[in-house]
Amino acid sequence: DEELLLLCDCGEAMHTYCLKPPLKAVPEGDWRCPKCVKSLKCERCGTSKPGRGGWRVDYRFCDECGKLHEEQGYCPLCMHDCRTEEGPMVCCDKCDFWVHAECDGFSERGYDFFVSKGDKMSYECPRCAKRQPLEYGRALDAKVPKSFKAKPDPSDAGCAPE
C-alpha cells in the first residue's frame, strides 16, 4: 500500500494503518514519525509538549505559539508577544512580521529617520535578509545625515509634566 505509506525526514516509513492510533488518511504537508515527534521542541517557547491542537506550522511550534505565529503576533528576534508590548516597531517588507526596532539595533534617531522616509525606505528582518540582528540599525545610523532633525510628534504636544 504505497499510497498509505508515510515517510519521515529521518528515513522512517510507516503505513497510516500501522500507527497508534491509526490515521484514516495521509496527512497534508510534512509528517514526523513518533520517535521524531518525541524530540521536538517549540521554536518560540521551547516546550516539548504540543498542546491540544498538536504541533503546528510544519512541526515548528506548539499549538499556542503556532496560533501566535499565524497571527504574526510576535517579534521574530526576541520572540516576545508584540500584540501587548509597546515601543517602536518596524514591519518586514518580505514576511510581514513586526520587529521591535530595538531588537534590530535601531537608535531613536535612526528610527525617526526611517519613519520620516515612509515608503521610500524598505526593511527586511534579519531572518529574511539572512543577516545578523542589529546590523540594519547600525547601518541605518551611518546613513542618517548629520543635518537630520526629527519632527516633533504632535501626539506629545501638551503632554509635558508641569
Tab-separated table of N, CA and C in Angstrom:
chain	number	residue	atom	x	y	z
A	1	ASP	N	0.829	-1.201	0.000
A	1	ASP	CA	0.000	0.000	0.000
A	1	ASP	C	0.872	1.263	0.000
A	2	GLU	N	1.535	1.529	-1.088
A	2	GLU	CA	2.436	2.683	-1.158
A	2	GLU	C	1.714	4.008	-0.964
A	3	GLU	N	0.447	4.089	-1.408
A	3	GLU	CA	-0.282	5.355	-1.272
A	3	GLU	C	-0.623	5.683	0.182
A	4	LEU	N	-0.520	4.716	1.083
A	4	LEU	CA	-0.762	4.931	2.511
A	4	LEU	C	0.535	4.909	3.327
A	5	LEU	N	1.668	4.975	2.648
A	5	LEU	CA	2.969	4.947	3.308
A	5	LEU	C	3.446	6.370	3.584
A	6	LEU	N	3.823	6.604	4.816
A	6	LEU	CA	4.320	7.916	5.238
A	6	LEU	C	5.825	7.831	5.421
A	7	LEU	N	6.540	8.880	5.025
A	7	LEU	CA	7.993	8.904	5.144
A	7	LEU	C	8.413	10.113	5.967
A	8	CYS	N	9.153	9.860	7.031
A	8	CYS	CA	9.654	10.910	7.911
A	8	CYS	C	11.008	11.406	7.392
A	9	ASP	N	11.389	12.609	7.772
A	9	ASP	CA	12.693	13.167	7.392
A	9	ASP	C	13.857	12.294	7.870
A	10	CYS	N	13.654	11.543	8.952
A	10	CYS	CA	14.724	10.695	9.496
A	10	CYS	C	14.905	9.417	8.668
A	11	GLY	N	13.964	9.151	7.742
A	11	GLY	CA	14.043	7.949	6.920
A	11	GLY	C	13.064	6.866	7.331
A	12	GLU	N	12.436	7.013	8.488
A	12	GLU	CA	11.447	6.043	8.976
A	12	GLU	C	10.208	6.089	8.083
A	13	ALA	N	9.688	4.937	7.726
A	13	ALA	CA	8.478	4.848	6.912
A	13	ALA	C	7.452	4.000	7.649
A	14	MET	N	6.195	4.434	7.632
A	14	MET	CA	5.112	3.696	8.284
A	14	MET	C	3.841	3.858	7.465
A	15	HIS	N	3.023	2.809	7.465
A	15	HIS	CA	1.704	2.904	6.857
A	15	HIS	C	0.773	3.647	7.813
A	16	THR	N	-0.189	4.355	7.262
A	16	THR	CA	-1.140	5.092	8.102
A	16	THR	C	-1.856	4.162	9.072
A	17	TYR	N	-2.162	2.945	8.654
A	17	TYR	CA	-2.911	1.998	9.490
A	17	TYR	C	-2.025	1.289	10.520
A	18	CYS	N	-0.697	1.457	10.445
A	18	CYS	CA	0.211	0.847	11.426
A	18	CYS	C	0.481	1.767	12.614
A	19	LEU	N	0.131	3.023	12.496
A	19	LEU	CA	0.345	3.979	13.584
A	19	LEU	C	-0.633	3.723	14.717
A	20	LYS	N	-0.256	4.137	15.921
A	20	LYS	CA	-1.134	4.010	17.082
A	20	LYS	C	-1.389	5.394	17.638
A	21	PRO	N	-2.556	5.949	17.489
A	21	PRO	CA	-3.706	5.403	16.766
A	21	PRO	C	-3.493	5.505	15.252
A	22	PRO	N	-4.178	4.654	14.501
A	22	PRO	CA	-4.026	4.680	13.041
A	22	PRO	C	-4.621	5.957	12.441
A	23	LEU	N	-4.057	6.392	11.350
A	23	LEU	CA	-4.605	7.543	10.624
A	23	LEU	C	-5.535	7.031	9.539
A	24	LYS	N	-6.636	7.735	9.319
A	24	LYS	CA	-7.609	7.321	8.299
A	24	LYS	C	-7.154	7.725	6.905
A	25	ALA	N	-6.307	8.760	6.837
A	25	ALA	CA	-5.851	9.255	5.534
A	25	ALA	C	-4.426	9.784	5.669
A	26	VAL	N	-3.765	9.974	4.562
A	26	VAL	CA	-2.420	10.559	4.551
A	26	VAL	C	-2.561	12.044	4.886
A	27	PRO	N	-1.860	12.533	5.916
A	27	PRO	CA	-1.982	13.943	6.282
A	27	PRO	C	-1.356	14.860	5.221
A	28	GLU	N	-1.879	16.067	5.125
A	28	GLU	CA	-1.298	17.057	4.216
A	28	GLU	C	-0.011	17.585	4.830
A	29	GLY	N	0.940	17.978	4.003
A	29	GLY	CA	2.191	18.558	4.475
A	29	GLY	C	3.154	17.525	5.015
A	30	ASP	N	4.067	17.986	5.845
A	30	ASP	CA	5.085	17.110	6.426
A	30	ASP	C	4.464	16.155	7.446
A	31	TRP	N	5.112	15.023	7.624
A	31	TRP	CA	4.723	14.060	8.649
A	31	TRP	C	5.985	13.658	9.388
A	32	ARG	N	5.880	13.497	10.690
A	32	ARG	CA	7.009	13.056	11.509
A	32	ARG	C	6.634	11.765	12.209
A	33	CYS	N	7.594	10.853	12.292
A	33	CYS	CA	7.365	9.579	12.969
A	33	CYS	C	7.277	9.815	14.480
A	34	PRO	N	6.700	8.864	15.218
A	34	PRO	CA	6.563	9.032	16.673
A	34	PRO	C	7.893	9.304	17.379
A	35	LYS	N	8.970	8.675	16.935
A	35	LYS	CA	10.283	8.886	17.568
A	35	LYS	C	10.734	10.342	17.406
A	36	CYS	N	10.577	10.898	16.215
A	36	CYS	CA	10.981	12.290	15.967
A	36	CYS	C	10.078	13.280	16.701
A	37	VAL	N	8.782	12.967	16.781
A	37	VAL	CA	7.852	13.853	17.472
A	37	VAL	C	8.233	13.984	18.948
A	38	LYS	N	8.719	12.910	19.557
A	38	LYS	CA	9.115	12.947	20.975
A	38	LYS	C	10.286	13.891	21.226
A	39	SER	N	11.111	14.149	20.214
A	39	SER	CA	12.281	15.004	20.408
A	39	SER	C	12.047	16.453	19.973
A	40	LEU	N	10.818	16.791	19.561
A	40	LEU	CA	10.538	18.155	19.103
A	40	LEU	C	10.504	19.146	20.253
A	41	LYS	N	10.893	20.370	19.941
A	41	LYS	CA	10.770	21.496	20.870
A	41	LYS	C	10.228	22.677	20.078
A	42	CYS	N	9.346	23.439	20.688
A	42	CYS	CA	8.769	24.613	20.047
A	42	CYS	C	9.859	25.660	19.818
A	43	GLU	N	9.912	26.202	18.612
A	43	GLU	CA	10.931	27.216	18.275
A	43	GLU	C	10.779	28.480	19.099
A	44	ARG	N	9.563	28.797	19.532
A	44	ARG	CA	9.348	30.057	20.235
A	44	ARG	C	9.490	29.910	21.746
A	45	CYS	N	8.787	28.938	22.347
A	45	CYS	CA	8.786	28.848	23.811
A	45	CYS	C	9.648	27.720	24.358
A	46	GLY	N	10.048	26.776	23.499
A	46	GLY	CA	10.937	25.708	23.928
A	46	GLY	C	10.266	24.487	24.543
A	47	THR	N	8.930	24.487	24.645
A	47	THR	CA	8.259	23.337	25.240
A	47	THR	C	8.377	22.107	24.339
A	48	SER	N	8.291	20.942	24.967
A	48	SER	CA	8.278	19.699	24.193
A	48	SER	C	6.870	19.113	24.153
A	49	LYS	N	5.894	19.852	24.708
A	49	LYS	CA	4.503	19.410	24.719
A	49	LYS	C	3.718	20.285	23.734
A	50	PRO	N	3.088	19.654	22.740
A	50	PRO	CA	2.436	20.439	21.693
A	50	PRO	C	1.125	21.118	22.079
A	51	GLY	N	0.463	20.671	23.129
A	51	GLY	CA	-0.830	21.244	23.493
A	51	GLY	C	-1.961	20.537	22.755
A	52	ARG	N	-3.184	20.957	23.016
A	52	ARG	CA	-4.382	20.284	22.480
A	52	ARG	C	-4.419	20.206	20.964
A	53	GLY	N	-3.979	21.241	20.289
A	53	GLY	CA	-4.066	21.281	18.827
A	53	GLY	C	-2.915	20.586	18.122
A	54	GLY	N	-1.978	20.043	18.877
A	54	GLY	CA	-0.826	19.367	18.278
A	54	GLY	C	0.209	20.358	17.738
A	55	TRP	N	1.230	19.832	17.142
A	55	TRP	CA	2.292	20.660	16.563
A	55	TRP	C	1.749	21.402	15.348
A	56	ARG	N	2.202	22.621	15.154
A	56	ARG	CA	1.712	23.462	14.062
A	56	ARG	C	2.857	23.968	13.211
A	57	VAL	N	2.528	24.462	12.050
A	57	VAL	CA	3.462	25.078	11.104
A	57	VAL	C	4.655	24.142	10.870
A	58	ASP	N	4.393	23.021	10.232
A	58	ASP	CA	5.428	22.026	9.915
A	58	ASP	C	6.218	21.592	11.149
A	59	TYR	N	5.505	21.391	12.242
A	59	TYR	CA	6.099	20.879	13.493
A	59	TYR	C	7.072	21.867	14.139
A	60	ARG	N	6.986	23.139	13.802
A	60	ARG	CA	7.911	24.129	14.356
A	60	ARG	C	7.427	24.716	15.681
A	61	PHE	N	6.098	24.734	15.908
A	61	PHE	CA	5.541	25.425	17.062
A	61	PHE	C	4.503	24.568	17.780
A	62	CYS	N	4.417	24.761	19.107
A	62	CYS	CA	3.334	24.151	19.870
A	62	CYS	C	2.037	24.843	19.434
A	63	ASP	N	0.912	24.340	19.892
A	63	ASP	CA	-0.377	24.870	19.461
A	63	ASP	C	-0.503	26.366	19.742
A	64	GLU	N	-0.217	26.787	20.978
A	64	GLU	CA	-0.367	28.192	21.363
A	64	GLU	C	0.558	29.100	20.545
A	65	CYS	N	1.819	28.727	20.430
A	65	CYS	CA	2.771	29.547	19.673
A	65	CYS	C	2.475	29.499	18.171
A	66	GLY	N	1.937	28.382	17.707
A	66	GLY	CA	1.560	28.272	16.297
A	66	GLY	C	0.456	29.251	15.949
A	67	LYS	N	-0.515	29.398	16.843
A	67	LYS	CA	-1.585	30.375	16.611
A	67	LYS	C	-1.015	31.782	16.580
A	68	LEU	N	-0.120	32.076	17.501
A	68	LEU	CA	0.530	33.384	17.550
A	68	LEU	C	1.346	33.622	16.279
A	69	HIS	N	2.033	32.587	15.806
A	69	HIS	CA	2.819	32.692	14.583
A	69	HIS	C	1.912	33.001	13.390
A	70	GLU	N	0.798	32.319	13.305
A	70	GLU	CA	-0.119	32.535	12.192
A	70	GLU	C	-0.704	33.937	12.206
A	71	GLU	N	-0.822	34.541	13.393
A	71	GLU	CA	-1.291	35.923	13.520
A	71	GLU	C	-0.140	36.917	13.340
A	72	GLN	N	1.084	36.405	13.204
A	72	GLN	CA	2.298	37.213	13.129
A	72	GLN	C	2.349	38.138	14.344
A	73	GLY	N	2.056	37.568	15.495
A	73	GLY	CA	1.904	38.348	16.710
A	73	GLY	C	3.102	38.360	17.640
A	74	TYR	N	4.287	38.065	17.137
A	74	TYR	CA	5.461	38.159	17.995
A	74	TYR	C	6.644	38.664	17.176
A	75	CYS	N	7.590	39.268	17.876
A	75	CYS	CA	8.819	39.741	17.234
A	75	CYS	C	9.680	38.503	16.968
A	76	PRO	N	10.075	38.252	15.720
A	76	PRO	CA	10.852	37.042	15.431
A	76	PRO	C	12.290	37.081	15.969
A	77	LEU	N	12.706	38.221	16.517
A	77	LEU	CA	14.061	38.301	17.070
A	77	LEU	C	14.084	37.969	18.558
A	78	CYS	N	13.201	38.606	19.338
A	78	CYS	CA	13.195	38.343	20.786
A	78	CYS	C	12.118	37.332	21.183
A	79	MET	N	11.217	37.014	20.257
A	79	MET	CA	10.133	36.052	20.447
A	79	MET	C	9.058	36.504	21.421
A	80	HIS	N	9.050	37.768	21.825
A	80	HIS	CA	8.011	38.253	22.732
A	80	HIS	C	6.765	38.622	21.952
A	81	ASP	N	5.636	38.454	22.590
A	81	ASP	CA	4.337	38.780	22.008
A	81	ASP	C	4.288	40.283	21.763
A	82	CYS	N	4.187	40.695	20.515
A	82	CYS	CA	4.197	42.129	20.205
A	82	CYS	C	2.790	42.708	20.152
A	83	ARG	N	1.783	41.887	20.409
A	83	ARG	CA	0.420	42.413	20.425
A	83	ARG	C	0.144	43.173	21.706
A	84	THR	N	0.909	42.891	22.761
A	84	THR	CA	0.657	43.534	24.046
A	84	THR	C	1.781	44.457	24.475
A	85	GLU	N	2.921	44.391	23.823
A	85	GLU	CA	4.056	45.226	24.207
A	85	GLU	C	4.047	46.520	23.434
A	86	GLU	N	4.613	47.535	24.040
A	86	GLU	CA	4.678	48.828	23.385
A	86	GLU	C	6.114	49.109	22.980
A	87	GLY	N	6.282	50.154	22.204
A	87	GLY	CA	7.606	50.550	21.748
A	87	GLY	C	7.643	50.564	20.239
A	88	PRO	N	8.616	51.244	19.675
A	88	PRO	CA	8.703	51.354	18.218
A	88	PRO	C	8.916	49.990	17.554
A	89	MET	N	8.195	49.787	16.464
A	89	MET	CA	8.306	48.532	15.719
A	89	MET	C	8.369	48.843	14.231
A	90	VAL	N	8.983	47.933	13.482
A	90	VAL	CA	9.039	48.055	12.027
A	90	VAL	C	8.529	46.751	11.428
A	91	CYS	N	7.904	46.860	10.261
A	91	CYS	CA	7.330	45.697	9.605
A	91	CYS	C	8.252	45.240	8.482
A	92	CYS	N	8.560	43.960	8.465
A	92	CYS	CA	9.383	43.392	7.402
A	92	CYS	C	8.585	43.416	6.098
A	93	ASP	N	9.180	43.979	5.053
A	93	ASP	CA	8.510	44.066	3.753
A	93	ASP	C	8.357	42.704	3.093
A	94	LYS	N	9.093	41.717	3.560
A	94	LYS	CA	9.060	40.400	2.923
A	94	LYS	C	8.103	39.430	3.621
A	95	CYS	N	8.223	39.276	4.944
A	95	CYS	CA	7.399	38.289	5.658
A	95	CYS	C	6.233	38.917	6.425
A	96	ASP	N	6.181	40.244	6.504
A	96	ASP	CA	5.121	40.982	7.205
A	96	ASP	C	5.101	40.774	8.714
A	97	PHE	N	6.173	40.250	9.308
A	97	PHE	CA	6.272	40.186	10.763
A	97	PHE	C	6.733	41.547	11.278
A	98	TRP	N	6.245	41.917	12.444
A	98	TRP	CA	6.672	43.160	13.088
A	98	TRP	C	7.848	42.862	14.003
A	99	VAL	N	8.845	43.723	13.964
A	99	VAL	CA	10.081	43.560	14.726
A	99	VAL	C	10.249	44.778	15.636
A	100	HIS	N	10.602	44.544	16.892
A	100	HIS	CA	10.929	45.674	17.767
A	100	HIS	C	12.147	46.382	17.172
A	101	ALA	N	12.044	47.685	16.998
A	101	ALA	CA	13.161	48.450	16.429
A	101	ALA	C	14.433	48.214	17.239
A	102	GLU	N	14.304	48.169	18.535
A	102	GLU	CA	15.453	47.950	19.422
A	102	GLU	C	16.110	46.590	19.163
A	103	CYS	N	15.308	45.581	18.822
A	103	CYS	CA	15.843	44.237	18.590
A	103	CYS	C	16.733	44.184	17.353
A	104	ASP	N	16.540	45.119	16.421
A	104	ASP	CA	17.383	45.139	15.228
A	104	ASP	C	18.309	46.349	15.210
A	105	GLY	N	18.593	46.889	16.389
A	105	GLY	CA	19.645	47.893	16.529
A	105	GLY	C	19.284	49.306	16.135
A	106	PHE	N	18.004	49.611	15.963
A	106	PHE	CA	17.617	50.982	15.626
A	106	PHE	C	17.879	51.887	16.816
A	107	SER	N	18.588	52.974	16.594
A	107	SER	CA	18.687	54.005	17.625
A	107	SER	C	17.416	54.846	17.514
A	108	GLU	N	17.152	55.676	18.486
A	108	GLU	CA	15.967	56.538	18.418
A	108	GLU	C	16.062	57.456	17.194
A	109	ARG	N	17.233	58.006	16.967
A	109	ARG	CA	17.447	58.897	15.818
A	109	ARG	C	17.302	58.125	14.501
A	110	GLY	N	17.864	56.929	14.438
A	110	GLY	CA	17.761	56.102	13.243
A	110	GLY	C	16.317	55.717	12.954
A	111	TYR	N	15.573	55.386	14.011
A	111	TYR	CA	14.166	55.035	13.841
A	111	TYR	C	13.378	56.240	13.320
A	112	ASP	N	13.625	57.421	13.904
A	112	ASP	CA	12.940	58.637	13.445
A	112	ASP	C	13.243	58.906	11.974
A	113	PHE	N	14.497	58.706	11.568
A	113	PHE	CA	14.880	58.900	10.166
A	113	PHE	C	14.152	57.890	9.280
A	114	PHE	N	14.117	56.638	9.707
A	114	PHE	CA	13.432	55.577	8.956
A	114	PHE	C	11.962	55.938	8.761
A	115	VAL	N	11.298	56.329	9.828
A	115	VAL	CA	9.876	56.675	9.771
A	115	VAL	C	9.661	57.887	8.867
A	116	SER	N	10.577	58.844	8.914
A	116	SER	CA	10.422	60.053	8.092
A	116	SER	C	10.488	59.746	6.595
A	117	LYS	N	11.114	58.646	6.229
A	117	LYS	CA	11.245	58.268	4.813
A	117	LYS	C	10.001	57.563	4.278
A	118	GLY	N	9.144	57.085	5.161
A	118	GLY	CA	7.920	56.416	4.730
A	118	GLY	C	8.212	55.227	3.837
A	119	ASP	N	7.492	55.148	2.720
A	119	ASP	CA	7.647	54.017	1.794
A	119	ASP	C	8.927	54.079	0.972
A	120	LYS	N	9.668	55.154	1.098
A	120	LYS	CA	10.906	55.289	0.312
A	120	LYS	C	12.033	54.421	0.859
A	121	MET	N	11.884	53.921	2.074
A	121	MET	CA	12.920	53.098	2.690
A	121	MET	C	12.339	51.736	3.015
A	122	SER	N	12.971	50.694	2.523
A	122	SER	CA	12.461	49.348	2.770
A	122	SER	C	13.157	48.728	3.977
A	123	TYR	N	12.524	47.682	4.511
A	123	TYR	CA	13.094	46.966	5.651
A	123	TYR	C	12.826	45.479	5.498
A	124	GLU	N	13.860	44.682	5.681
A	124	GLU	CA	13.733	43.232	5.774
A	124	GLU	C	14.338	42.801	7.100
A	125	CYS	N	13.622	41.966	7.820
A	125	CYS	CA	14.108	41.474	9.112
A	125	CYS	C	15.354	40.608	8.883
A	126	PRO	N	16.131	40.380	9.930
A	126	PRO	CA	17.339	39.568	9.774
A	126	PRO	C	17.091	38.181	9.199
A	127	ARG	N	15.962	37.579	9.553
A	127	ARG	CA	15.652	36.237	9.052
A	127	ARG	C	15.479	36.261	7.529
A	128	CYS	N	14.742	37.238	7.009
A	128	CYS	CA	14.504	37.325	5.559
A	128	CYS	C	15.741	37.802	4.803
A	129	ALA	N	16.489	38.729	5.419
A	129	ALA	CA	17.671	39.289	4.765
A	129	ALA	C	18.905	38.406	4.963
A	130	LYS	N	18.767	37.356	5.768
A	130	LYS	CA	19.874	36.434	6.072
A	130	LYS	C	21.091	37.203	6.587
A	131	ARG	N	20.840	37.973	7.652
A	131	ARG	CA	21.901	38.746	8.295
A	131	ARG	C	21.722	38.675	9.807
A	132	GLN	N	22.692	39.141	10.522
A	132	GLN	CA	22.646	39.127	11.980
A	132	GLN	C	21.749	40.254	12.496
A	133	PRO	N	21.032	40.025	13.612
A	133	PRO	CA	20.279	41.121	14.229
A	133	PRO	C	21.232	42.265	14.592
A	134	LEU	N	20.709	43.450	14.637
A	134	LEU	CA	21.393	44.709	14.980
A	134	LEU	C	22.121	45.350	13.791
A	135	GLU	N	22.425	44.589	12.748
A	135	GLU	CA	23.174	45.135	11.612
A	135	GLU	C	22.412	46.245	10.899
A	136	TYR	N	21.107	46.073	10.729
A	136	TYR	CA	20.329	47.073	9.994
A	136	TYR	C	20.386	48.416	10.711
A	137	GLY	N	20.142	48.403	12.016
A	137	GLY	CA	20.151	49.646	12.785
A	137	GLY	C	21.489	50.346	12.743
A	138	ARG	N	22.567	49.595	12.848
A	138	ARG	CA	23.912	50.195	12.786
A	138	ARG	C	24.170	50.814	11.418
A	139	ALA	N	23.787	50.094	10.366
A	139	ALA	CA	23.971	50.618	9.008
A	139	ALA	C	23.093	51.848	8.784
A	140	LEU	N	21.897	51.822	9.334
A	140	LEU	CA	20.988	52.955	9.200
A	140	LEU	C	21.563	54.186	9.878
A	141	ASP	N	22.114	54.023	11.078
A	141	ASP	CA	22.719	55.152	11.788
A	141	ASP	C	23.802	55.826	10.952
A	142	ALA	N	24.561	55.023	10.205
A	142	ALA	CA	25.623	55.583	9.364
A	142	ALA	C	25.046	56.393	8.196
A	143	LYS	N	23.805	56.105	7.793
A	143	LYS	CA	23.169	56.801	6.664
A	143	LYS	C	22.452	58.087	7.072
A	144	VAL	N	22.153	58.238	8.358
A	144	VAL	CA	21.390	59.411	8.803
A	144	VAL	C	22.254	60.655	8.646
A	145	PRO	N	21.796	61.623	7.842
A	145	PRO	CA	22.584	62.851	7.670
A	145	PRO	C	22.722	63.595	8.996
A	146	LYS	N	23.855	64.214	9.184
A	146	LYS	CA	24.081	64.969	10.426
A	146	LYS	C	23.055	66.080	10.584
A	147	SER	N	22.554	66.575	9.464
A	147	SER	CA	21.578	67.669	9.493
A	147	SER	C	20.159	67.202	9.818
A	148	PHE	N	19.931	65.884	9.895
A	148	PHE	CA	18.575	65.375	10.127
A	148	PHE	C	18.097	65.742	11.518
A	149	LYS	N	16.891	66.310	11.557
A	149	LYS	CA	16.229	66.622	12.824
A	149	LYS	C	14.862	65.970	12.787
A	150	ALA	N	14.565	65.189	13.775
A	150	ALA	CA	13.255	64.534	13.838
A	150	ALA	C	12.183	65.580	14.092
A	151	LYS	N	11.052	65.422	13.401
A	151	LYS	CA	9.922	66.326	13.627
A	151	LYS	C	9.271	65.935	14.946
A	152	PRO	N	8.862	66.927	15.723
A	152	PRO	CA	8.194	66.584	16.989
A	152	PRO	C	6.901	65.818	16.715
A	153	ASP	N	6.616	64.881	17.568
A	153	ASP	CA	5.397	64.080	17.450
A	153	ASP	C	4.234	64.919	17.952
A	154	PRO	N	3.219	65.203	17.083
A	154	PRO	CA	2.095	66.037	17.518
A	154	PRO	C	1.315	65.423	18.683
A	155	SER	N	1.367	64.114	18.830
A	155	SER	CA	0.639	63.492	19.942
A	155	SER	C	1.299	63.794	21.281
A	156	ASP	N	2.563	64.270	21.260
A	156	ASP	CA	3.259	64.615	22.501
A	156	ASP	C	2.960	66.037	22.947
A	157	ALA	N	2.323	66.849	22.089
A	157	ALA	CA	2.074	68.251	22.399
A	157	ALA	C	1.196	68.358	23.635
A	158	GLY	N	1.619	69.191	24.551
A	158	GLY	CA	0.837	69.442	25.757
A	158	GLY	C	0.893	68.319	26.775
A	159	CYS	N	1.751	67.341	26.568
A	159	CYS	CA	1.811	66.212	27.500
A	159	CYS	C	2.971	66.325	28.476
A	160	ALA	N	3.722	67.401	28.374
A	160	ALA	CA	4.893	67.547	29.247
A	160	ALA	C	4.418	67.761	30.681
A	161	PRO	N	5.116	67.145	31.639
A	161	PRO	CA	4.724	67.344	33.037
A	161	PRO	C	4.926	68.789	33.440
A	162	GLU	N	4.037	69.281	34.296
A	162	GLU	CA	4.144	70.690	34.733
A	162	GLU	C	4.911	70.820	35.991
